[in-house]
């Protein structure tokens, strides 16, 4: 194996330590409201991890649990209350929502200045425009990993594999804003392997276990694996066949221990930033 391993756990620990220090220097505790509707077990784990991580850095996080049969109107009323609450700086509504609730209606109800997940169309639009915004935490985490690994982006040929609202599209916008030359590939892309082989930087977010093979990787390329897949035997793997790709890549993120830990750290950073701006009287959005 020749590739340098990009250590997301270490980068996230460093970021959390910086956030802890910055929060301790404030004369208030930033507030984060995490809203969980229903009993989805994976969501319950994510929410618990976010709540714990936030409290560990000094953010006052509170999880609001609502039953699965909560009416959309009641959820919207809760979001409106949180929008108006001066102690709350960040609001996160855990997805997926039960089928009878329109996720867009809920995400669009969140005050963009408290939208620490970066899913509100105002934040998405501002991101595309290169204006101050809250960027979605996973692609933001990827940008921070690239920065800590000191990987130069200007002019780099980047391929983003996947075009979801929460990863692929904002990832492409962030890389474009950072002066990379970006291609976005998806399920309709012709000859995906050839597209991948042209990339100096490959960010993969497809949700298909180990889909990207070693011979898709240009020698020396940087490979960022966003995927998190649980195999039937219980193993956790990415969207990239790690050993094969690490044999050709210049640098690569592992799964677990790569992008995953950065996502929550970026949520904490977005919350701190929302608090500073809002309580300082100059909302970011
Ligand atoms: P989505 O399912 O929303 O999007 C997947 C994207 O991959 C789509 O754009 C789809 O194309 C494309 N795709 C699917 N199959 C193929 C294929 N065979 N060939 C080419 N493109 C394909 O997934 P997400 O973006 O939400 O998540 C992607 C992965 O990242 C998942 O494994 C998820 O668990 C993980 N994830 C990890 C996070 C973290 O914290 N590390 C956070 C969020 C997600 P099309 O648009 O044409 O359908």
mmCIF file of C-alpha atoms and ligand atoms in Angstrom:
data_model
loop_
_atom_site.group_PDB
_atom_site.id
_atom_site.type_symbol
_atom_site.label_atom_id
_atom_site.label_comp_id
_atom_site.label_asym_id
_atom_site.label_seq_id
_atom_site.Cartn_x
_atom_site.Cartn_y
_atom_site.Cartn_z
ATOM 1 C CA UNK A 1 0.000 0.000 0.000
ATOM 2 C CA UNK A 2 1.497 3.306 -1.024
ATOM 3 C CA UNK A 3 -1.121 5.958 -0.367
ATOM 4 C CA UNK A 4 -0.916 8.369 2.527
ATOM 5 C CA UNK A 5 -3.895 7.795 4.844
ATOM 6 C CA UNK A 6 -5.818 10.986 5.576
ATOM 7 C CA UNK A 7 -6.729 10.687 9.257
ATOM 8 C CA UNK A 8 -10.201 12.128 9.789
ATOM 9 C CA UNK A 9 -10.283 11.186 13.464
ATOM 10 C CA UNK A 10 -7.175 13.234 14.200
ATOM 11 C CA UNK A 11 -8.374 16.189 12.112
ATOM 12 C CA UNK A 12 -11.779 16.113 13.811
ATOM 13 C CA UNK A 13 -10.208 15.893 17.286
ATOM 14 C CA UNK A 14 -8.091 18.942 16.499
ATOM 15 C CA UNK A 15 -11.103 20.876 15.225
ATOM 16 C CA UNK A 16 -13.150 19.921 18.300
ATOM 17 C CA UNK A 17 -10.312 21.060 20.588
ATOM 18 C CA UNK A 18 -10.220 24.430 18.804
ATOM 19 C CA UNK A 19 -14.005 24.757 19.111
ATOM 20 C CA UNK A 20 -13.880 23.874 22.844
ATOM 21 C CA UNK A 21 -11.349 26.640 23.408
ATOM 22 C CA UNK A 22 -13.375 29.165 21.446
ATOM 23 C CA UNK A 23 -16.640 28.267 23.181
ATOM 24 C CA UNK A 24 -14.955 28.554 26.601
ATOM 25 C CA UNK A 25 -13.932 32.122 25.747
ATOM 26 C CA UNK A 26 -17.554 33.196 25.126
ATOM 27 C CA UNK A 27 -19.719 34.734 27.853
ATOM 28 C CA UNK A 28 -22.663 32.512 26.826
ATOM 29 C CA UNK A 29 -23.182 28.905 25.739
ATOM 30 C CA UNK A 30 -24.173 28.463 22.102
ATOM 31 C CA UNK A 31 -27.460 26.554 21.882
ATOM 32 C CA UNK A 32 -28.221 23.715 19.482
ATOM 33 C CA UNK A 33 -31.662 22.135 19.102
ATOM 34 C CA UNK A 34 -31.704 18.677 17.515
ATOM 35 C CA UNK A 35 -35.164 17.536 16.440
ATOM 36 C CA UNK A 36 -35.872 13.834 16.014
ATOM 37 C CA UNK A 37 -39.260 12.656 14.778
ATOM 38 C CA UNK A 38 -40.018 8.959 15.141
ATOM 39 C CA UNK A 39 -37.938 5.947 16.068
ATOM 40 C CA UNK A 40 -35.573 5.334 13.133
ATOM 41 C CA UNK A 41 -32.725 3.487 14.923
ATOM 42 C CA UNK A 42 -29.942 4.891 12.722
ATOM 43 C CA UNK A 43 -31.281 8.421 13.240
ATOM 44 C CA UNK A 44 -31.441 7.855 16.990
ATOM 45 C CA UNK A 45 -27.733 6.939 16.982
ATOM 46 C CA UNK A 46 -26.771 9.961 14.845
ATOM 47 C CA UNK A 47 -28.767 12.302 17.054
ATOM 48 C CA UNK A 48 -27.245 10.915 20.248
ATOM 49 C CA UNK A 49 -23.749 11.316 18.790
ATOM 50 C CA UNK A 50 -24.441 14.915 17.759
ATOM 51 C CA UNK A 51 -25.931 15.784 21.149
ATOM 52 C CA UNK A 52 -22.957 14.254 22.992
ATOM 53 C CA UNK A 53 -20.335 15.825 20.763
ATOM 54 C CA UNK A 54 -21.947 19.253 21.116
ATOM 55 C CA UNK A 55 -22.169 19.107 24.893
ATOM 56 C CA UNK A 56 -18.566 17.867 25.049
ATOM 57 C CA UNK A 57 -17.305 21.093 23.432
ATOM 58 C CA UNK A 58 -19.490 23.282 25.659
ATOM 59 C CA UNK A 59 -22.443 23.792 23.310
ATOM 60 C CA UNK A 60 -25.792 23.501 25.092
ATOM 61 C CA UNK A 61 -27.418 20.850 22.916
ATOM 62 C CA UNK A 62 -30.887 19.580 23.503
ATOM 63 C CA UNK A 63 -32.633 16.764 21.637
ATOM 64 C CA UNK A 64 -36.350 17.244 21.108
ATOM 65 C CA UNK A 65 -37.999 13.880 20.462
ATOM 66 C CA UNK A 66 -41.399 13.795 18.807
ATOM 67 C CA UNK A 67 -43.571 10.739 18.120
ATOM 68 C CA UNK A 68 -43.651 9.280 14.602
ATOM 69 C CA UNK A 69 -47.281 10.374 14.123
ATOM 70 C CA UNK A 70 -46.518 14.065 14.775
ATOM 71 C CA UNK A 71 -48.489 16.239 12.338
ATOM 72 C CA UNK A 72 -46.456 18.353 9.919
ATOM 73 C CA UNK A 73 -48.163 21.475 11.275
ATOM 74 C CA UNK A 74 -47.003 20.645 14.806
ATOM 75 C CA UNK A 75 -43.431 20.134 13.640
ATOM 76 C CA UNK A 76 -43.563 23.457 11.778
ATOM 77 C CA UNK A 77 -44.844 25.123 14.945
ATOM 78 C CA UNK A 78 -41.911 23.696 16.921
ATOM 79 C CA UNK A 79 -39.452 24.974 14.284
ATOM 80 C CA UNK A 80 -41.079 28.428 14.490
ATOM 81 C CA UNK A 81 -40.676 28.397 18.286
ATOM 82 C CA UNK A 82 -36.999 27.448 17.961
ATOM 83 C CA UNK A 83 -36.490 30.168 15.336
ATOM 84 C CA UNK A 84 -37.810 32.722 17.837
ATOM 85 C CA UNK A 85 -35.885 31.364 20.860
ATOM 86 C CA UNK A 86 -32.926 33.674 21.611
ATOM 87 C CA UNK A 87 -31.037 30.859 23.398
ATOM 88 C CA UNK A 88 -31.067 28.657 20.285
ATOM 89 C CA UNK A 89 -28.350 29.371 17.702
ATOM 90 C CA UNK A 90 -28.589 26.227 15.600
ATOM 91 C CA UNK A 91 -31.515 24.038 14.563
ATOM 92 C CA UNK A 92 -31.085 20.598 13.076
ATOM 93 C CA UNK A 93 -34.008 18.457 11.956
ATOM 94 C CA UNK A 94 -32.763 14.895 11.583
ATOM 95 C CA UNK A 95 -33.647 13.256 8.251
ATOM 96 C CA UNK A 96 -35.364 11.132 7.102
ATOM 97 C CA UNK A 97 -38.734 12.351 8.380
ATOM 98 C CA UNK A 98 -41.803 10.086 8.493
ATOM 99 C CA UNK A 99 -43.453 9.765 5.066
ATOM 100 C CA UNK A 100 -46.419 12.038 5.885
ATOM 101 C CA UNK A 101 -44.134 15.031 6.535
ATOM 102 C CA UNK A 102 -42.676 16.971 3.598
ATOM 103 C CA UNK A 103 -38.956 17.346 4.370
ATOM 104 C CA UNK A 104 -38.638 20.419 2.124
ATOM 105 C CA UNK A 105 -41.456 22.239 3.953
ATOM 106 C CA UNK A 106 -39.677 21.644 7.249
ATOM 107 C CA UNK A 107 -36.156 22.472 6.076
ATOM 108 C CA UNK A 108 -37.408 25.672 4.452
ATOM 109 C CA UNK A 109 -39.100 26.695 7.699
ATOM 110 C CA UNK A 110 -35.775 26.835 9.566
ATOM 111 C CA UNK A 111 -34.353 30.355 9.938
ATOM 112 C CA UNK A 112 -31.398 30.390 7.478
ATOM 113 C CA UNK A 113 -29.302 32.126 10.176
ATOM 114 C CA UNK A 114 -29.824 29.049 12.413
ATOM 115 C CA UNK A 115 -29.587 26.478 9.599
ATOM 116 C CA UNK A 116 -26.404 24.756 10.809
ATOM 117 C CA UNK A 117 -27.018 21.776 8.496
ATOM 118 C CA UNK A 118 -26.866 24.130 5.503
ATOM 119 C CA UNK A 119 -29.897 22.571 3.794
ATOM 120 C CA UNK A 120 -32.054 25.714 3.469
ATOM 121 C CA UNK A 121 -32.309 26.912 -0.162
ATOM 122 C CA UNK A 122 -31.044 30.344 0.917
ATOM 123 C CA UNK A 123 -27.837 28.757 2.192
ATOM 124 C CA UNK A 124 -27.596 26.512 -0.876
ATOM 125 C CA UNK A 125 -28.057 29.508 -3.176
ATOM 126 C CA UNK A 126 -25.543 31.620 -1.296
ATOM 127 C CA UNK A 127 -23.046 28.749 -1.432
ATOM 128 C CA UNK A 128 -23.443 28.552 -5.217
ATOM 129 C CA UNK A 129 -22.966 32.315 -5.393
ATOM 130 C CA UNK A 130 -19.771 32.089 -3.319
ATOM 131 C CA UNK A 131 -21.375 34.251 -0.573
ATOM 132 C CA UNK A 132 -21.203 33.728 3.196
ATOM 133 C CA UNK A 133 -23.390 30.729 4.007
ATOM 134 C CA UNK A 134 -23.691 27.648 6.163
ATOM 135 C CA UNK A 135 -22.386 24.807 4.014
ATOM 136 C CA UNK A 136 -23.648 21.248 4.576
ATOM 137 C CA UNK A 137 -21.444 19.560 7.165
ATOM 138 C CA UNK A 138 -20.205 16.533 5.189
ATOM 139 C CA UNK A 139 -18.810 18.372 2.140
ATOM 140 C CA UNK A 140 -17.508 21.084 4.481
ATOM 141 C CA UNK A 141 -15.704 18.345 6.402
ATOM 142 C CA UNK A 142 -14.154 17.108 3.157
ATOM 143 C CA UNK A 143 -12.852 20.623 2.414
ATOM 144 C CA UNK A 144 -11.289 20.796 5.869
ATOM 145 C CA UNK A 145 -9.647 17.393 5.420
ATOM 146 C CA UNK A 146 -8.192 18.540 2.107
ATOM 147 C CA UNK A 147 -6.907 21.699 3.803
ATOM 148 C CA UNK A 148 -5.317 19.876 6.752
ATOM 149 C CA UNK A 149 -3.716 17.410 4.340
ATOM 150 C CA UNK A 150 -2.436 20.487 2.448
ATOM 151 C CA UNK A 151 -3.727 19.238 -0.865
ATOM 152 C CA UNK A 152 -3.661 22.002 -3.448
ATOM 153 C CA UNK A 153 -7.020 22.551 -5.171
ATOM 154 C CA UNK A 154 -6.379 25.443 -7.519
ATOM 155 C CA UNK A 155 -6.723 24.142 -11.044
ATOM 156 C CA UNK A 156 -6.949 20.516 -9.864
ATOM 157 C CA UNK A 157 -9.078 18.171 -11.987
ATOM 158 C CA UNK A 158 -11.728 17.054 -9.475
ATOM 159 C CA UNK A 159 -14.470 14.516 -9.991
ATOM 160 C CA UNK A 160 -17.418 14.416 -7.589
ATOM 161 C CA UNK A 161 -19.164 11.092 -7.909
ATOM 162 C CA UNK A 162 -22.774 11.563 -6.717
ATOM 163 C CA UNK A 163 -25.105 14.566 -7.022
ATOM 164 C CA UNK A 164 -27.252 14.492 -3.875
ATOM 165 C CA UNK A 165 -28.468 17.697 -2.231
ATOM 166 C CA UNK A 166 -26.576 16.942 0.978
ATOM 167 C CA UNK A 167 -23.221 15.771 -0.405
ATOM 168 C CA UNK A 168 -22.542 15.769 -4.154
ATOM 169 C CA UNK A 169 -24.002 19.114 -5.236
ATOM 170 C CA UNK A 170 -22.658 21.216 -2.351
ATOM 171 C CA UNK A 171 -19.323 19.380 -2.671
ATOM 172 C CA UNK A 172 -19.080 20.434 -6.309
ATOM 173 C CA UNK A 173 -19.930 24.035 -5.351
ATOM 174 C CA UNK A 174 -17.303 24.162 -2.593
ATOM 175 C CA UNK A 175 -14.613 22.741 -4.888
ATOM 176 C CA UNK A 176 -15.586 25.147 -7.668
ATOM 177 C CA UNK A 177 -15.384 28.057 -5.212
ATOM 178 C CA UNK A 178 -11.911 26.782 -4.282
ATOM 179 C CA UNK A 179 -10.837 27.021 -7.957
ATOM 180 C CA UNK A 180 -10.799 23.308 -8.751
ATOM 181 C CA UNK A 181 -11.956 22.197 -12.202
ATOM 182 C CA UNK A 182 -14.982 20.136 -11.278
ATOM 183 C CA UNK A 183 -16.886 17.360 -13.043
ATOM 184 C CA UNK A 184 -19.999 15.867 -11.429
ATOM 185 C CA UNK A 185 -20.772 12.227 -12.254
ATOM 186 C CA UNK A 186 -23.887 10.216 -11.374
ATOM 187 C CA UNK A 187 -25.883 7.141 -12.332
ATOM 188 C CA UNK A 188 -26.365 8.345 -15.931
ATOM 189 C CA UNK A 189 -22.695 9.102 -16.547
ATOM 190 C CA UNK A 190 -21.197 7.159 -19.459
ATOM 191 C CA UNK A 191 -17.957 5.269 -18.792
ATOM 192 C CA UNK A 192 -17.629 6.192 -15.162
ATOM 193 C CA UNK A 193 -14.315 4.365 -14.801
ATOM 194 C CA UNK A 194 -12.729 6.524 -17.518
ATOM 195 C CA UNK A 195 -14.098 9.710 -15.902
ATOM 196 C CA UNK A 196 -12.619 8.651 -12.573
ATOM 197 C CA UNK A 197 -9.263 7.836 -14.139
ATOM 198 C CA UNK A 198 -8.926 11.456 -15.377
ATOM 199 C CA UNK A 199 -9.334 12.867 -11.875
ATOM 200 C CA UNK A 200 -6.531 14.164 -9.697
ATOM 201 C CA UNK A 201 -9.054 14.443 -6.871
ATOM 202 C CA UNK A 202 -11.936 12.000 -6.564
ATOM 203 C CA UNK A 203 -14.723 12.538 -4.013
ATOM 204 C CA UNK A 204 -17.088 9.575 -3.906
ATOM 205 C CA UNK A 205 -20.615 9.721 -2.420
ATOM 206 C CA UNK A 206 -22.779 7.104 -4.092
ATOM 207 C CA UNK A 207 -23.924 4.814 -1.269
ATOM 208 C CA UNK A 208 -22.744 1.654 -3.075
ATOM 209 C CA UNK A 209 -20.288 -0.518 -1.114
ATOM 210 C CA UNK A 210 -16.803 -0.599 -2.651
ATOM 211 C CA UNK A 211 -18.058 0.423 -6.093
ATOM 212 C CA UNK A 212 -14.929 2.358 -7.077
ATOM 213 C CA UNK A 213 -12.206 -0.126 -8.016
ATOM 214 C CA UNK A 214 -8.445 0.198 -7.958
ATOM 215 C CA UNK A 215 -8.078 0.442 -11.738
ATOM 216 C CA UNK A 216 -10.395 3.503 -11.755
ATOM 217 C CA UNK A 217 -7.780 5.508 -9.860
ATOM 218 C CA UNK A 218 -5.113 7.602 -11.571
ATOM 219 C CA UNK A 219 -1.711 6.896 -10.022
ATOM 220 C CA UNK A 220 -1.116 9.427 -7.258
ATOM 221 C CA UNK A 221 -4.715 10.728 -7.145
ATOM 222 C CA UNK A 222 -6.331 11.896 -3.920
ATOM 223 C CA UNK A 223 -9.362 9.761 -3.043
ATOM 224 C CA UNK A 224 -11.994 10.937 -0.556
ATOM 225 C CA UNK A 225 -14.560 8.283 0.350
ATOM 226 C CA UNK A 226 -17.767 9.739 1.806
ATOM 227 C CA UNK A 227 -19.672 6.450 1.686
ATOM 228 C CA UNK A 228 -20.713 4.571 4.811
ATOM 229 C CA UNK A 229 -22.165 1.124 4.112
ATOM 230 C CA UNK A 230 -22.891 -1.685 6.525
ATOM 231 C CA UNK A 231 -22.291 -5.102 4.895
ATOM 232 C CA UNK A 232 -24.424 -8.147 5.793
ATOM 233 C CA UNK A 233 -21.468 -9.519 7.804
ATOM 234 C CA UNK A 234 -21.512 -6.347 9.932
ATOM 235 C CA UNK A 235 -18.407 -4.718 8.440
ATOM 236 C CA UNK A 236 -18.490 -1.000 7.699
ATOM 237 C CA UNK A 237 -17.079 -0.099 4.258
ATOM 238 C CA UNK A 238 -16.993 2.947 2.047
ATOM 239 C CA UNK A 239 -17.984 3.435 -1.585
ATOM 240 C CA UNK A 240 -14.340 2.814 -2.546
ATOM 241 C CA UNK A 241 -12.557 -0.554 -2.546
ATOM 242 C CA UNK A 242 -9.986 0.653 -0.043
ATOM 243 C CA UNK A 243 -7.029 -1.744 -0.419
ATOM 244 C CA UNK A 244 -7.103 -1.707 -4.255
ATOM 245 C CA UNK A 245 -7.445 2.061 -4.441
ATOM 246 C CA UNK A 246 -4.854 2.739 -1.730
ATOM 247 C CA UNK A 247 -2.353 0.761 -3.827
ATOM 248 C CA UNK A 248 -2.637 3.407 -6.586
ATOM 249 C CA UNK A 249 -3.726 6.614 -4.869
ATOM 250 C CA UNK A 250 -1.381 9.266 -3.486
ATOM 251 C CA UNK A 251 -3.645 9.860 -0.495
ATOM 252 C CA UNK A 252 -6.924 8.303 0.625
ATOM 253 C CA UNK A 253 -9.460 8.497 3.452
ATOM 254 C CA UNK A 254 -10.333 5.284 5.309
ATOM 255 C CA UNK A 255 -13.864 4.186 6.294
ATOM 256 C CA UNK A 256 -14.437 4.418 9.185
ATOM 257 C CA UNK A 257 -12.136 7.181 10.419
ATOM 258 C CA UNK A 258 -12.105 9.456 7.370
ATOM 259 C CA UNK A 259 -14.896 11.830 6.415
ATOM 260 C CA UNK A 260 -17.385 10.589 9.060
ATOM 261 C CA UNK A 261 -15.780 12.181 12.130
ATOM 262 C CA UNK A 262 -15.411 15.514 10.300
ATOM 263 C CA UNK A 263 -19.154 15.777 9.657
ATOM 264 C CA UNK A 264 -20.095 16.193 13.321
ATOM 265 C CA UNK A 265 -17.102 18.442 14.010
ATOM 266 C CA UNK A 266 -18.298 20.742 11.217
ATOM 267 C CA UNK A 267 -21.803 20.790 12.698
ATOM 268 C CA UNK A 268 -20.257 22.048 15.940
ATOM 269 C CA UNK A 269 -18.260 24.660 14.072
ATOM 270 C CA UNK A 270 -21.342 25.841 12.164
ATOM 271 C CA UNK A 271 -23.211 26.150 15.478
ATOM 272 C CA UNK A 272 -20.418 28.191 17.049
ATOM 273 C CA UNK A 273 -20.320 30.427 13.999
ATOM 274 C CA UNK A 274 -24.102 30.882 13.997
ATOM 275 C CA UNK A 275 -23.961 31.863 17.669
ATOM 276 C CA UNK A 276 -21.120 34.345 17.217
ATOM 277 C CA UNK A 277 -22.783 36.067 14.297
ATOM 278 C CA UNK A 278 -26.299 36.138 15.688
ATOM 279 C CA UNK A 279 -25.397 37.136 19.232
ATOM 280 C CA UNK A 280 -22.852 39.618 17.955
ATOM 281 C CA UNK A 281 -25.701 41.363 16.150
ATOM 282 C CA UNK A 282 -24.443 40.598 12.658
ATOM 283 C CA UNK A 283 -26.234 37.441 11.423
ATOM 284 C CA UNK A 284 -24.195 35.582 8.824
ATOM 285 C CA UNK A 285 -27.161 35.161 6.517
HETATM 286 P P1 LIG B 1 -27.881 9.584 -2.370
HETATM 287 O O1 LIG B 1 -28.460 8.225 -2.498
HETATM 288 O O2 LIG B 1 -28.765 10.722 -2.044
HETATM 289 O O3 LIG B 1 -27.114 9.939 -3.720
HETATM 290 C C1 LIG B 1 -26.297 8.997 -4.372
HETATM 291 C C2 LIG B 1 -25.745 9.578 -5.638
HETATM 292 O O4 LIG B 1 -24.927 8.581 -6.231
HETATM 293 C C3 LIG B 1 -26.809 9.970 -6.669
HETATM 294 O O5 LIG B 1 -26.458 11.178 -7.257
HETATM 295 C C4 LIG B 1 -26.777 8.816 -7.664
HETATM 296 O O6 LIG B 1 -27.018 9.197 -9.010
HETATM 297 C C5 LIG B 1 -25.336 8.368 -7.577
HETATM 298 N N1 LIG B 1 -25.223 6.940 -7.898
HETATM 299 C C6 LIG B 1 -25.885 5.908 -7.318
HETATM 300 N N2 LIG B 1 -25.529 4.751 -7.896
HETATM 301 C C7 LIG B 1 -24.633 5.047 -8.860
HETATM 302 C C8 LIG B 1 -23.914 4.278 -9.810
HETATM 303 N N3 LIG B 1 -24.040 2.949 -9.874
HETATM 304 N N4 LIG B 1 -23.101 4.921 -10.642
HETATM 305 C C9 LIG B 1 -22.961 6.251 -10.593
HETATM 306 N N5 LIG B 1 -23.610 7.042 -9.716
HETATM 307 C C10 LIG B 1 -24.448 6.441 -8.872
HETATM 308 O O7 LIG B 1 -26.693 9.430 -1.302
HETATM 309 P P2 LIG B 1 -25.979 10.527 -0.357
HETATM 310 O O8 LIG B 1 -25.277 11.548 -1.149
HETATM 311 O O9 LIG B 1 -26.911 10.953 0.711
HETATM 312 O O10 LIG B 1 -24.896 9.585 0.370
HETATM 313 C C11 LIG B 1 -23.890 8.930 -0.352
HETATM 314 C C12 LIG B 1 -23.049 8.091 0.596
HETATM 315 O O11 LIG B 1 -22.453 8.924 1.562
HETATM 316 C C13 LIG B 1 -23.831 7.042 1.394
HETATM 317 O O12 LIG B 1 -23.001 5.901 1.564
HETATM 318 C C14 LIG B 1 -24.071 7.699 2.724
HETATM 319 O O13 LIG B 1 -24.212 6.767 3.786
HETATM 320 C C15 LIG B 1 -22.791 8.493 2.879
HETATM 321 N N6 LIG B 1 -22.900 9.669 3.746
HETATM 322 C C16 LIG B 1 -21.926 9.842 4.671
HETATM 323 C C17 LIG B 1 -21.943 10.929 5.494
HETATM 324 C C18 LIG B 1 -20.819 11.106 6.453
HETATM 325 O O14 LIG B 1 -20.975 11.759 7.452
HETATM 326 N N7 LIG B 1 -19.628 10.563 6.153
HETATM 327 C C19 LIG B 1 -23.024 11.914 5.449
HETATM 328 C C20 LIG B 1 -23.958 11.707 4.361
HETATM 329 C C21 LIG B 1 -23.892 10.594 3.560
HETATM 330 P P3 LIG B 1 -28.456 9.770 -9.521
HETATM 331 O O15 LIG B 1 -28.528 11.173 -9.009
HETATM 332 O O16 LIG B 1 -28.339 9.696 -10.994
HETATM 333 O O17 LIG B 1 -29.489 8.867 -8.938
#
